[in-house]
Tab-separated table of N, CA and C and ligand atoms in Angstrom:
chain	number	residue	atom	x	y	z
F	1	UNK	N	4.346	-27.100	14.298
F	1	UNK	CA	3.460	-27.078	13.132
F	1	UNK	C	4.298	-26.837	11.878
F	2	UNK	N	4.283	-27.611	10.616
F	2	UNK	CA	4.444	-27.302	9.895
F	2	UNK	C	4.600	-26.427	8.767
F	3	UNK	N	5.561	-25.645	8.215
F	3	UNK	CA	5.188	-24.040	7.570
F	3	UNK	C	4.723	-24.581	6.014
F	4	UNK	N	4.034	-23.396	5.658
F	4	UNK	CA	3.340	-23.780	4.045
F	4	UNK	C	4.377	-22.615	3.381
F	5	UNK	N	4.235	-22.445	2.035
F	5	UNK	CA	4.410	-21.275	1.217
F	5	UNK	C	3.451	-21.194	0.279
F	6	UNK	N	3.480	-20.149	0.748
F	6	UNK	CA	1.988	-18.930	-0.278
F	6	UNK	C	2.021	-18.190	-0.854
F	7	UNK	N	2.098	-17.707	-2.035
F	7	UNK	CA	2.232	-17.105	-3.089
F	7	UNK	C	1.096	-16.681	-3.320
F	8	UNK	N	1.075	-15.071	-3.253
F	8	UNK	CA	-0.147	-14.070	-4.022
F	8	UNK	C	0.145	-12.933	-4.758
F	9	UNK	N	-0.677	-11.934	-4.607
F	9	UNK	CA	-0.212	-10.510	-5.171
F	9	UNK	C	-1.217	-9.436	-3.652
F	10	UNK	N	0.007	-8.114	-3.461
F	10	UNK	CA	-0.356	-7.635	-2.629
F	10	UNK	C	-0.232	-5.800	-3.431
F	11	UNK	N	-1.257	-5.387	-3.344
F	11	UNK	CA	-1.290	-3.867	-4.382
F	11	UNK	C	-0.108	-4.026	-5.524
F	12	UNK	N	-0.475	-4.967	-6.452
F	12	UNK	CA	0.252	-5.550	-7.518
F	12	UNK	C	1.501	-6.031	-7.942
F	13	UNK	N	1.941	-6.325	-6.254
F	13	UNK	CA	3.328	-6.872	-6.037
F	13	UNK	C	3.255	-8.740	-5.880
F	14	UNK	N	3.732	-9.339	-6.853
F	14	UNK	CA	3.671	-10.618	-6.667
F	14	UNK	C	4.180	-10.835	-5.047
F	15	UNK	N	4.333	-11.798	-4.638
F	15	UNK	CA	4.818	-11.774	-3.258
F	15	UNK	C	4.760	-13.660	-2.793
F	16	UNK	N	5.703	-14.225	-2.238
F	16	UNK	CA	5.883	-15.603	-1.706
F	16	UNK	C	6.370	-15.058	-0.042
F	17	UNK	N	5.781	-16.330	0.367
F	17	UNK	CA	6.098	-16.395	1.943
F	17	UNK	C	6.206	-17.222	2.338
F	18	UNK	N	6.689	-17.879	3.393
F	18	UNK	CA	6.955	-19.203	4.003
F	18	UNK	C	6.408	-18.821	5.859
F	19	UNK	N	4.929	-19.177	6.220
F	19	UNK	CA	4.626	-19.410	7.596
F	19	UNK	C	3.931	-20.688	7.782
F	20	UNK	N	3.554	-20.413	9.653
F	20	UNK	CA	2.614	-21.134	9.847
F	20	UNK	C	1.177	-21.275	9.221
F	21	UNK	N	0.489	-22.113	8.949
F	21	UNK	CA	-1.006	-22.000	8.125
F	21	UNK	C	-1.803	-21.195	9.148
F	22	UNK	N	-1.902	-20.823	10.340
F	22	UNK	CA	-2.848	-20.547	10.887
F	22	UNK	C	-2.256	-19.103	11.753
F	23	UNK	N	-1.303	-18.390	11.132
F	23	UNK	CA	-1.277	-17.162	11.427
F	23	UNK	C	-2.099	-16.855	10.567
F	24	UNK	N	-3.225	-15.337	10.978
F	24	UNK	CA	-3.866	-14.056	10.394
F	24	UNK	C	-3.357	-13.373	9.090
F	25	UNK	N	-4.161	-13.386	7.852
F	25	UNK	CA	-3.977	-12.679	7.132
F	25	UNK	C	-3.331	-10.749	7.429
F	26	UNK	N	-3.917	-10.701	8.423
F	26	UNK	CA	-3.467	-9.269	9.227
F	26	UNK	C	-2.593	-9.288	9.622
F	27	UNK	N	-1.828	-10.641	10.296
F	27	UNK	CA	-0.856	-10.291	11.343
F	27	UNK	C	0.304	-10.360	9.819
F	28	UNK	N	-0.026	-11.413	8.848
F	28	UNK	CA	1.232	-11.332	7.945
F	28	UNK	C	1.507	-10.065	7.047
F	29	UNK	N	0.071	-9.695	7.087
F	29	UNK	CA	0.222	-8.300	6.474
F	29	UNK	C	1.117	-7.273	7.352
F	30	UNK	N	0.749	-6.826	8.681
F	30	UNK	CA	1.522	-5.931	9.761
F	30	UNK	C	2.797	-6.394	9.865
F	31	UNK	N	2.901	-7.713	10.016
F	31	UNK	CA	4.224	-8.207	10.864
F	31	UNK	C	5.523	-8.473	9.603
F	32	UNK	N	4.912	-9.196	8.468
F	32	UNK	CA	5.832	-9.752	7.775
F	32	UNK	C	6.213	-8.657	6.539
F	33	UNK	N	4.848	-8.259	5.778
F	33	UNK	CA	5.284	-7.156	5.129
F	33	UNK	C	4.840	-5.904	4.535
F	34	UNK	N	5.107	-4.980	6.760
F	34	UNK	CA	5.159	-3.629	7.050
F	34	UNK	C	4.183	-3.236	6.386
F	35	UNK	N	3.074	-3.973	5.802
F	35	UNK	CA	1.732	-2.623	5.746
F	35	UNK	C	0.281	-2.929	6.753
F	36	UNK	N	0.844	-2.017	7.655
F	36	UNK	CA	0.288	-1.472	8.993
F	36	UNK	C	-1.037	-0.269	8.693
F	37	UNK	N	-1.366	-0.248	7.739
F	37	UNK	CA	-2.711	0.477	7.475
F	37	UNK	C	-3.985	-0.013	8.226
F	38	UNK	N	-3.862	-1.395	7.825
F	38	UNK	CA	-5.110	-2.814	8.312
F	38	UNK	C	-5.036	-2.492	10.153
F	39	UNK	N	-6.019	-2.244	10.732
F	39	UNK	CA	-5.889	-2.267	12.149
F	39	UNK	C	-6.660	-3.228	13.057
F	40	UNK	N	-6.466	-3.391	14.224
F	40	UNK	CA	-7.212	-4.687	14.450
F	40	UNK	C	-7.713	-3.921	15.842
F	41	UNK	N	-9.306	-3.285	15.729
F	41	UNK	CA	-9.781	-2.618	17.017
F	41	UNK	C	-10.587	-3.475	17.442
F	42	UNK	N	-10.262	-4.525	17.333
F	42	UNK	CA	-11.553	-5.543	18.043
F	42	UNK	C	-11.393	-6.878	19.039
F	43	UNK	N	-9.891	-7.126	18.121
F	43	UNK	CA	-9.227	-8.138	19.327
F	43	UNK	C	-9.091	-9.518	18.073
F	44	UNK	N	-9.387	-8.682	17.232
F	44	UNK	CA	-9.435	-9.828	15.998
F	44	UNK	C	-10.509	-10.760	15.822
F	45	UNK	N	-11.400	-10.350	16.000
F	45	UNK	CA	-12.710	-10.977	16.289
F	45	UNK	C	-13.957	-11.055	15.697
F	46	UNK	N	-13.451	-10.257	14.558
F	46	UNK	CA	-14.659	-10.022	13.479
F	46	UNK	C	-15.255	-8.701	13.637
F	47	UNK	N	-15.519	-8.033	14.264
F	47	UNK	CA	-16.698	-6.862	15.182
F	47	UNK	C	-15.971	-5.633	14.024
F	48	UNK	N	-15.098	-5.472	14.047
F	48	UNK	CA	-14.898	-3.905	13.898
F	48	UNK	C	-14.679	-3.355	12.640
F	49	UNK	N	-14.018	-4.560	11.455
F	49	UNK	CA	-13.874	-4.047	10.025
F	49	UNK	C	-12.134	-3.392	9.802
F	50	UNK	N	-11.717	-3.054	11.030
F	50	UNK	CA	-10.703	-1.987	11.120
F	50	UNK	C	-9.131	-2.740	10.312
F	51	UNK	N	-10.114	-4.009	10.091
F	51	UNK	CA	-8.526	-4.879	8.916
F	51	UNK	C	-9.171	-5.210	8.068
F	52	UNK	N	-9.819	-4.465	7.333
F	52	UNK	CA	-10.498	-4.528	6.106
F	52	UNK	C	-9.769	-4.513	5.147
F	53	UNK	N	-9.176	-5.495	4.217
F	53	UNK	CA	-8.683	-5.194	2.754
F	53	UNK	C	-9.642	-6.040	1.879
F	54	UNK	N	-8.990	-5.952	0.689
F	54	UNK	CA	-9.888	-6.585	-0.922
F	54	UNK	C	-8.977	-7.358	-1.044
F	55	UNK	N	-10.083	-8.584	-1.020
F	55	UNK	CA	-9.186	-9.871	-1.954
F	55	UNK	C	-9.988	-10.020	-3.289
F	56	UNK	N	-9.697	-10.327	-3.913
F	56	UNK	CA	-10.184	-10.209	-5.530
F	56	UNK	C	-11.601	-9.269	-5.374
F	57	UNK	N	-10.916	-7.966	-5.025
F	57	UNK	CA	-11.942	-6.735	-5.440
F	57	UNK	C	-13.134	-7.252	-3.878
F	58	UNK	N	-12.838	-7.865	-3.603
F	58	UNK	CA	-14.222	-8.529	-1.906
F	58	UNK	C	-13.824	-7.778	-1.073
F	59	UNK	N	-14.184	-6.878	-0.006
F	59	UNK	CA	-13.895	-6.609	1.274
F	59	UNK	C	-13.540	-7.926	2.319
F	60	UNK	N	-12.831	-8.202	3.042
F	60	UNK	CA	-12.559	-9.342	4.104
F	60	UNK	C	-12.365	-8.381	4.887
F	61	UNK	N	-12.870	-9.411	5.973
F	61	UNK	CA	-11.779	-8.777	7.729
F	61	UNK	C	-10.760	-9.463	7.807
F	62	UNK	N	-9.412	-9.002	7.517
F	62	UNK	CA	-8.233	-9.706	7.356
F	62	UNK	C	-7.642	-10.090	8.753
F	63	UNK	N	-8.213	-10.098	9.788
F	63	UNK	CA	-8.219	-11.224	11.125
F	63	UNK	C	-8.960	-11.993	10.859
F	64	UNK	N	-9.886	-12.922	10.398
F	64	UNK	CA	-10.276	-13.852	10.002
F	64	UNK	C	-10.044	-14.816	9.341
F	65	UNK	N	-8.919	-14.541	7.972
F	65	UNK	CA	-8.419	-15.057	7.256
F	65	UNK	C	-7.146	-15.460	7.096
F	66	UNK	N	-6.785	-17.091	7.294
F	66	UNK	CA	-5.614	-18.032	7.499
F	66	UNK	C	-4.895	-17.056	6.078
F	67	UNK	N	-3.565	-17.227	6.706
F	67	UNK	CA	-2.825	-16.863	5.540
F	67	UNK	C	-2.780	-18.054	4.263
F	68	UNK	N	-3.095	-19.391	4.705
F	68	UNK	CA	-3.344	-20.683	3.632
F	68	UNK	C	-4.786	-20.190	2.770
F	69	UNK	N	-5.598	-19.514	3.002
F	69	UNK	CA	-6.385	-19.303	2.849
F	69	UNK	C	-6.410	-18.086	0.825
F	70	UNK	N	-5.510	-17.569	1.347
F	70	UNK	CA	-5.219	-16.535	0.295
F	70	UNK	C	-4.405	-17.104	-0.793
F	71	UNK	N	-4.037	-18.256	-0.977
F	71	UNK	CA	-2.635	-18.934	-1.927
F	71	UNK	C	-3.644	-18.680	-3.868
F	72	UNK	N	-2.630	-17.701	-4.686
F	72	UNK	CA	-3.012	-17.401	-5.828
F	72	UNK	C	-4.228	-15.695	-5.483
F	73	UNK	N	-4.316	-15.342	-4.547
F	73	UNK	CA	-5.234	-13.939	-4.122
F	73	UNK	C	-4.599	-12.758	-4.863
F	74	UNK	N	-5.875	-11.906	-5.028
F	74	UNK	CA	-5.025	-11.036	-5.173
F	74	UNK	C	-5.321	-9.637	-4.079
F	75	UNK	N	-4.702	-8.985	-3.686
F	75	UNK	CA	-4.738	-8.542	-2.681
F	75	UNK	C	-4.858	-6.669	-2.641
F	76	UNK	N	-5.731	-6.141	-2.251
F	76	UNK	CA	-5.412	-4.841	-2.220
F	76	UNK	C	-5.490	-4.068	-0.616
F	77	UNK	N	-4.550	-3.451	0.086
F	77	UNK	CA	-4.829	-3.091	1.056
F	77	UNK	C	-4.517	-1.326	0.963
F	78	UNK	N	-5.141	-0.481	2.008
F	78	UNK	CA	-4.687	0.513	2.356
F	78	UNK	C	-3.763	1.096	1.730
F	79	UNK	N	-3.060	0.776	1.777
F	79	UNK	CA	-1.415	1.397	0.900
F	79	UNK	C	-1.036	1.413	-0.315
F	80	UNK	N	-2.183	0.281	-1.387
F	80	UNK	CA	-2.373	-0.150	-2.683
F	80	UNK	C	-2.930	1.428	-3.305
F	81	UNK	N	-3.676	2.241	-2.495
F	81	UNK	CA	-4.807	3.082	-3.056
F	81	UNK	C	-4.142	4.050	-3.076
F	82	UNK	N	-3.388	4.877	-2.449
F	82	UNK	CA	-2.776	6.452	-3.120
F	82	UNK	C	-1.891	6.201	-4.802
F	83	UNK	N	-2.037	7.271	-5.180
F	83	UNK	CA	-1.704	6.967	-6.405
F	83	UNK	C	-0.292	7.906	-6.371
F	84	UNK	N	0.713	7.439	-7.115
F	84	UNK	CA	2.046	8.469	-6.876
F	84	UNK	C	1.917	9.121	-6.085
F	85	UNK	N	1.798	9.002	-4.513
F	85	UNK	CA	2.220	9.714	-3.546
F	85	UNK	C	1.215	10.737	-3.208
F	86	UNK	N	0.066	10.763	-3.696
F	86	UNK	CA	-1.433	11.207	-4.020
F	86	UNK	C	-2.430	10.569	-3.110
F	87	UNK	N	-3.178	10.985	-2.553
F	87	UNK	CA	-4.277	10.455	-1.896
F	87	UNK	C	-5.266	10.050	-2.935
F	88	UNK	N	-5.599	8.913	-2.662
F	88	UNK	CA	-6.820	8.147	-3.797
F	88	UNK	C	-8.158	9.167	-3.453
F	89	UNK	N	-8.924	9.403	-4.457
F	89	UNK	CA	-10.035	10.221	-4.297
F	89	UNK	C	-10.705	10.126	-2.738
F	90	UNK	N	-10.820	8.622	-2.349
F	90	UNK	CA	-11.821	8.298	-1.482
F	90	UNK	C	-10.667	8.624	0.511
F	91	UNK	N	-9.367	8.562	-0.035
F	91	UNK	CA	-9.137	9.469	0.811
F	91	UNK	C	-9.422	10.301	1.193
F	92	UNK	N	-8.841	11.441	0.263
F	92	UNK	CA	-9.083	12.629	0.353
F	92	UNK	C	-10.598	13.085	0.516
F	93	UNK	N	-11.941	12.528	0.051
F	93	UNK	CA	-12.795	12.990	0.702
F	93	UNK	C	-13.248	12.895	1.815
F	94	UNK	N	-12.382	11.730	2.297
F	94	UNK	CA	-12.603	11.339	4.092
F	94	UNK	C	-12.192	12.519	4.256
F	95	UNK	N	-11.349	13.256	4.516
F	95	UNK	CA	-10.129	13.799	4.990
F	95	UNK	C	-10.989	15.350	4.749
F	96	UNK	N	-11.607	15.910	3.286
F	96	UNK	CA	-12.026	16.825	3.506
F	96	UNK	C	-13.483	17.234	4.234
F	97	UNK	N	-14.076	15.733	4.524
F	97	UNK	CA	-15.586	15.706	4.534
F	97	UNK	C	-15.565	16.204	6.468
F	98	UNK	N	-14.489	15.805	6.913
F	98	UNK	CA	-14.378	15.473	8.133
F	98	UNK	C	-14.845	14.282	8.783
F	99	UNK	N	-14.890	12.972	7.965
F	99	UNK	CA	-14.759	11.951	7.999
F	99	UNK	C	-13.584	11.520	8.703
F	100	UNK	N	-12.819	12.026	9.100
F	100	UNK	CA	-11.586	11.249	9.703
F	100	UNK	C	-11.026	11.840	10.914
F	101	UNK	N	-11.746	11.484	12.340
F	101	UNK	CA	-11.245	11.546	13.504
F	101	UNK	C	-9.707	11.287	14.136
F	102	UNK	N	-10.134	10.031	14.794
F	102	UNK	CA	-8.857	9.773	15.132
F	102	UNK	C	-8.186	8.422	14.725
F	103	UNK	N	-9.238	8.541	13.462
F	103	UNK	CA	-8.574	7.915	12.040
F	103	UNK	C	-8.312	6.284	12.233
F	104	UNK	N	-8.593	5.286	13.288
F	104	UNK	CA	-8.375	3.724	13.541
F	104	UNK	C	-9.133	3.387	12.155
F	105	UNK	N	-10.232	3.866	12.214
F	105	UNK	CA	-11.371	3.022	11.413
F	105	UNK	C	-11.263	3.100	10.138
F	106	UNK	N	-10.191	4.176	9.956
F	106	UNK	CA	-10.520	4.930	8.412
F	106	UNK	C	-9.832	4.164	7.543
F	107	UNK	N	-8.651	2.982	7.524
F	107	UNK	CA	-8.224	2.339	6.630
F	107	UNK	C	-9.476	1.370	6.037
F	108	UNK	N	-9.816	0.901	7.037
F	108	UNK	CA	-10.745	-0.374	7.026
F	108	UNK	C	-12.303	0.568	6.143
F	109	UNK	N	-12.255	1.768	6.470
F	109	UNK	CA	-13.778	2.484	6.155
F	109	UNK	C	-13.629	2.574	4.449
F	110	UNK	N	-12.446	3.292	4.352
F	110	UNK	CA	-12.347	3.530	2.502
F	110	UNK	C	-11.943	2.244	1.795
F	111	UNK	N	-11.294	1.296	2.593
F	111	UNK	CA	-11.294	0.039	1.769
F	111	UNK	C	-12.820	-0.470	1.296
F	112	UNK	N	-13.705	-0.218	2.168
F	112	UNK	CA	-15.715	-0.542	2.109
F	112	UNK	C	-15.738	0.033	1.299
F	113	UNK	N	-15.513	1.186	0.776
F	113	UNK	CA	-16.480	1.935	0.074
F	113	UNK	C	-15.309	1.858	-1.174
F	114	UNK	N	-14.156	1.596	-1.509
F	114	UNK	CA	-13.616	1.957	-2.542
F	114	UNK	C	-14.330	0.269	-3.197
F	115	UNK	N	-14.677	-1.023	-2.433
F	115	UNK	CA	-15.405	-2.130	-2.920
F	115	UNK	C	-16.737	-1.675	-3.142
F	116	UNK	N	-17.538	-0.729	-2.718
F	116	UNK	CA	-18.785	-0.521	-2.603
F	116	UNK	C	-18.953	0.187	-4.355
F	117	UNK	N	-18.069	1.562	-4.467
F	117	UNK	CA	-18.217	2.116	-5.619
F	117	UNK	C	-17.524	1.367	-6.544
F	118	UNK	N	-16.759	0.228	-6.378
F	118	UNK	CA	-16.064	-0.795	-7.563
F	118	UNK	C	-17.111	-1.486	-8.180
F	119	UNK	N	-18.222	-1.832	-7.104
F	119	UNK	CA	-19.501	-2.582	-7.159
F	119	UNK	C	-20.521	-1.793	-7.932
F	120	UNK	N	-20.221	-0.629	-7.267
F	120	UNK	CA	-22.333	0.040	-7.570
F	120	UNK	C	-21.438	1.604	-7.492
F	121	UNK	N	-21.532	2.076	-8.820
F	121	UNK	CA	-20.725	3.788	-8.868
F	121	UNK	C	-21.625	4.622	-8.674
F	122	UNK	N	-22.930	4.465	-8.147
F	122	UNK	CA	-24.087	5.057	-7.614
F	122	UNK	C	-24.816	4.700	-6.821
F	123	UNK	N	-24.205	4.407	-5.336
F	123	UNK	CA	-25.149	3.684	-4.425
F	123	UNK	C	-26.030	5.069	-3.996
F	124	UNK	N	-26.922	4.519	-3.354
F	124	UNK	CA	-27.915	4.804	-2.669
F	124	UNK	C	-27.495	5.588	-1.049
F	125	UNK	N	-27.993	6.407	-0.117
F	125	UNK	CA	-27.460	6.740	0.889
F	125	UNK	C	-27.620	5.130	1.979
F	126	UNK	N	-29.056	4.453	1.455
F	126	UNK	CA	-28.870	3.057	2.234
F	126	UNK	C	-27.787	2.339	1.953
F	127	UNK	N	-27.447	2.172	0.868
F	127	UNK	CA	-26.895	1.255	0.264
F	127	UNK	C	-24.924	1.625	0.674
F	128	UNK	N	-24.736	2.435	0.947
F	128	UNK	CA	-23.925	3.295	1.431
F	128	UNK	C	-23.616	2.923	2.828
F	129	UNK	N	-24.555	2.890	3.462
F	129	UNK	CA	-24.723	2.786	5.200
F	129	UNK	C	-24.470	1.226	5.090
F	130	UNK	N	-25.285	0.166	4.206
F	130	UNK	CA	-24.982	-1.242	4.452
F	130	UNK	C	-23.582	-1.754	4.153
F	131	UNK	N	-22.854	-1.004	3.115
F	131	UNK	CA	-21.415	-1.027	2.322
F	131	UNK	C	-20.299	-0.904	3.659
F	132	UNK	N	-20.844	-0.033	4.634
F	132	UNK	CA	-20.112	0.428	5.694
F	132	UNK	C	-20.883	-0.264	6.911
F	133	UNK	N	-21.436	-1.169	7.186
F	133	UNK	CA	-22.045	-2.214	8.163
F	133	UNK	C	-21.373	-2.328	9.181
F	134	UNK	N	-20.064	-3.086	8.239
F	134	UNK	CA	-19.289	-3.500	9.282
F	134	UNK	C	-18.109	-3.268	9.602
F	135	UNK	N	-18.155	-1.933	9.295
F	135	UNK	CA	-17.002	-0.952	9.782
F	135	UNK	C	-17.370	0.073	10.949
F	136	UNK	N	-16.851	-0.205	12.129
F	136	UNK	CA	-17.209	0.893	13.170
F	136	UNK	C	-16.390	1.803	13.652
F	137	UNK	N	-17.425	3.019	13.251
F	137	UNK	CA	-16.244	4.100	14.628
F	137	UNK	C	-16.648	4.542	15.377
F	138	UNK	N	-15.960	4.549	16.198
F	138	UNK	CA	-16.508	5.509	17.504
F	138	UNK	C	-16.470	6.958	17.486
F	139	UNK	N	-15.539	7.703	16.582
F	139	UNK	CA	-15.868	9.043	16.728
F	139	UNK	C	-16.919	9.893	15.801
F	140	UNK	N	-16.434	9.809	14.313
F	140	UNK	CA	-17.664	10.735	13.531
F	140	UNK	C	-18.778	10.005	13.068
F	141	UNK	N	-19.739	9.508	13.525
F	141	UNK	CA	-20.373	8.668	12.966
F	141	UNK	C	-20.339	8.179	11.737
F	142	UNK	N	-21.370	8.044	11.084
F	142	UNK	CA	-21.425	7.375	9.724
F	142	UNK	C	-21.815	8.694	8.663
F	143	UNK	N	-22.663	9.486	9.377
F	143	UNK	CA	-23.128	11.168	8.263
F	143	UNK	C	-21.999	11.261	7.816
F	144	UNK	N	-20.913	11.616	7.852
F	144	UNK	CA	-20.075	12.335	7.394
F	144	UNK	C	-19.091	11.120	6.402
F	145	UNK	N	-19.226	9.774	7.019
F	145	UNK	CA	-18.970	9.411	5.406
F	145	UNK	C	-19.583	9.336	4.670
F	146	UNK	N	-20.571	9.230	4.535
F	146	UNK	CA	-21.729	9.287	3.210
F	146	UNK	C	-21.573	10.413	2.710
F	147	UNK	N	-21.173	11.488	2.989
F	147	UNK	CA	-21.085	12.711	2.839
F	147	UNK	C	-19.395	12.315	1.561
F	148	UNK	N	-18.484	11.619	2.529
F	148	UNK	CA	-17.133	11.896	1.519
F	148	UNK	C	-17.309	11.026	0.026
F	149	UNK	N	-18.895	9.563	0.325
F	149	UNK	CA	-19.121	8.998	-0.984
F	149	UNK	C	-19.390	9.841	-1.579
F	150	UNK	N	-20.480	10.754	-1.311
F	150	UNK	CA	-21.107	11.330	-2.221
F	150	UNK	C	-20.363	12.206	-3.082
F	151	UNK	N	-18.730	13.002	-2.151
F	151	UNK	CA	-18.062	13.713	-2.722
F	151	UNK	C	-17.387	12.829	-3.461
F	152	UNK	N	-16.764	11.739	-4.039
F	152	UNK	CA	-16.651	10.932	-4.680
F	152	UNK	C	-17.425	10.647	-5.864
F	153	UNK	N	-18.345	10.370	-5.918
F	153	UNK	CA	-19.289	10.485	-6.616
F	153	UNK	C	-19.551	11.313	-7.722
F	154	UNK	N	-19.486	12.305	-6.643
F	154	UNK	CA	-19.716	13.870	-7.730
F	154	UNK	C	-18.297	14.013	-8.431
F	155	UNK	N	-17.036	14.034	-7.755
F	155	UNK	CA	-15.881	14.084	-8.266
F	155	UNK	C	-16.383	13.132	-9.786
F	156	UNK	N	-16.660	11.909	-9.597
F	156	UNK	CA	-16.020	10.922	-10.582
F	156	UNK	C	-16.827	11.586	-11.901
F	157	UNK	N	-18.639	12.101	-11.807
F	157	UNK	CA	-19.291	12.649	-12.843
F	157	UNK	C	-18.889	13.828	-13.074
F	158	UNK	N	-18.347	14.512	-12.427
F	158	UNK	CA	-17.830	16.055	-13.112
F	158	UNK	C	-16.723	15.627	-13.747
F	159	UNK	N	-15.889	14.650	-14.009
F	159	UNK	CA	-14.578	13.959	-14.606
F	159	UNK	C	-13.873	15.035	-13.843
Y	1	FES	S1	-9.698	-6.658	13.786
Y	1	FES	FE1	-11.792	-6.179	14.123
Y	1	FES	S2	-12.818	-7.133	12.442
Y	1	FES	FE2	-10.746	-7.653	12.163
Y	2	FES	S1	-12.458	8.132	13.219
Y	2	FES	FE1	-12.061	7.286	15.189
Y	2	FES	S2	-12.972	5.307	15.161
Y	2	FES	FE2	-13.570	6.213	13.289
């Protein structure tokens, strides 16, 4: 098969590549360049969310998406969001809410919701639960992230 080159931006790093068209946006992310945040608990299959990044500010399941697919994207994953070595707010309220088990889901979970509050800086507790649809975990349910939006939330209005 023939290789393409693709040119995007990845957490505001221009970036060119030369693959096959029909490797995974995930796998080029993990394999080619080392950001392993994106996880794939499903078999790559759509189901789990757990390779969730933002392409122009959108949530994707980045097993779904041809790397031809992204040419001119701009890209934010997992590793885009701490700030100087800082946990991005929506970390850290995973982290204090007890939102974060044994943590597979949690890249893919705050990528949802950091698109959800980019979208709507006051969702709803529904609106919250649908933002996170299609992100699954198996250990803390879903209470306890709604719990780290909300601490988010409140963070962002108390400035
Ligand atoms: S790896 Fe499960 S949705 Fe992408
Ligand atoms: S914290 Fe373990 S799957 Fe969500």
């Amino acid at each position: 098969m023939s290789k393409i080159t693709v040119s995007f931006t990845v957490n505001g790093k221009k970036t060119t590549l030369t693959s096959i068209p029909n490797r995974t946006l995930l796998d080029v992310l993990r394999e080619d360049l080392g950001l392993t945040g994106a996880k794939d608990a499903c078999g790559g299959e759509g189901e789990c969310g757990a390779c969730t990044v933002l392409l122009d500010g959108k949530p994707i399941n980045s097993c779904l998406v041809f790397i031809g697919q992204i040419e001119s994207g701009n890209l934010t994953t997992i590793e885009g969001l701490a700030l100087k070595g800082h946990y991005h707010p929506i970390q850290r309220a995973f982290v204090e809410t007890g939102a974060v088990q044994c943590g597979y889901c949690t890249p893919g979970a705050v990528m949802a919701v950091k698109a959800l509050i980019d979208n709507s800086p006051h969702p709803s507790d529904d609106e919250i639960r649908e933002g996170l649809s299609g992100n699954l975990c198996r250990c803390t349910g879903y209470n306890k992230m709604v719990d780290a939006v909300h601490q988010v939330i409140n963070e962002a209005s108390n400035g």
